[in-house]
Amino acid sequence: MPPATENRTPRIVNRKVHRDYTVLERFETGIVLLGTEVKSIREGHADLTGGYAVVEGDAVVLRDIHIKPFEFGHQFNHEPRRPRRLLLHKHEIKRLVGKVTLKGCTLIPLTLYFNRRSKIKVELGLCLGKHTIDKRETMKRKTADREAERAMAMRRKS
């Protein structure tokens, strides 16, 4: 039997976010899903790349994330790219509306995971798009940091 501390549920990460956007703020939200979607996510068959959230009236809707149809769902399966409603308090939605409209930010899903109570949560980021120059600067800074770490490690060994 595996240890109780070992987590067997997948954590689905949107890897392209930190390259294309600057994350200003993070929010943990619930998500409304169908049964076959939960089973598919539990198997790790979801993709957050290209997904974004939009405020529609008094609700926040997550669009363009792909959850693969469940293998044994047959006629009860879901549509892979359907819009999914996010669960937020009204005061959080009002705050998001203000920030998105004034700053020109975008709401991007960062991760999709199961919390301790086995509920699926979405970590939503309030993001500002990066320009090509910013991306190059970030890459240069990361390579410089890696080289400095490598040099420090070599000095420690000798």
mmCIF file of N, CA and C in Angstrom, residues 30-34 84-87:
data_model
loop_
_atom_site.group_PDB
_atom_site.id
_atom_site.type_symbol
_atom_site.label_atom_id
_atom_site.label_comp_id
_atom_site.label_asym_id
_atom_site.label_seq_id
_atom_site.Cartn_x
_atom_site.Cartn_y
_atom_site.Cartn_z
ATOM 1 N N GLY A 30 -13.136 27.637 -7.886
ATOM 2 C CA GLY A 30 -13.746 26.348 -8.164
ATOM 3 C C GLY A 30 -14.184 26.329 -9.617
ATOM 4 N N ILE A 31 -14.599 25.181 -10.101
ATOM 5 C CA ILE A 31 -15.023 25.068 -11.490
ATOM 6 C C ILE A 31 -16.202 24.099 -11.572
ATOM 7 N N VAL A 32 -17.169 24.411 -12.426
ATOM 8 C CA VAL A 32 -18.337 23.555 -12.628
ATOM 9 C C VAL A 32 -18.011 22.569 -13.747
ATOM 10 N N LEU A 33 -18.023 21.271 -13.413
ATOM 11 C CA LEU A 33 -17.666 20.229 -14.375
ATOM 12 C C LEU A 33 -18.714 19.127 -14.405
ATOM 13 N N LEU A 34 -18.705 18.364 -15.479
ATOM 14 C CA LEU A 34 -19.539 17.169 -15.595
ATOM 15 C C LEU A 34 -18.750 15.971 -15.070
ATOM 16 N N ARG A 84 -16.653 26.638 -19.466
ATOM 17 C CA ARG A 84 -16.903 26.132 -18.117
ATOM 18 C C ARG A 84 -16.957 27.290 -17.131
ATOM 19 N N ARG A 85 -17.958 27.283 -16.280
ATOM 20 C CA ARG A 85 -18.171 28.371 -15.326
ATOM 21 C C ARG A 85 -17.225 28.222 -14.139
ATOM 22 N N LEU A 86 -16.629 29.341 -13.711
ATOM 23 C CA LEU A 86 -15.768 29.357 -12.536
ATOM 24 C C LEU A 86 -16.560 29.865 -11.342
ATOM 25 N N LEU A 87 -16.236 29.358 -10.165
ATOM 26 C CA LEU A 87 -16.960 29.706 -8.951
ATOM 27 C C LEU A 87 -16.158 30.713 -8.137
#
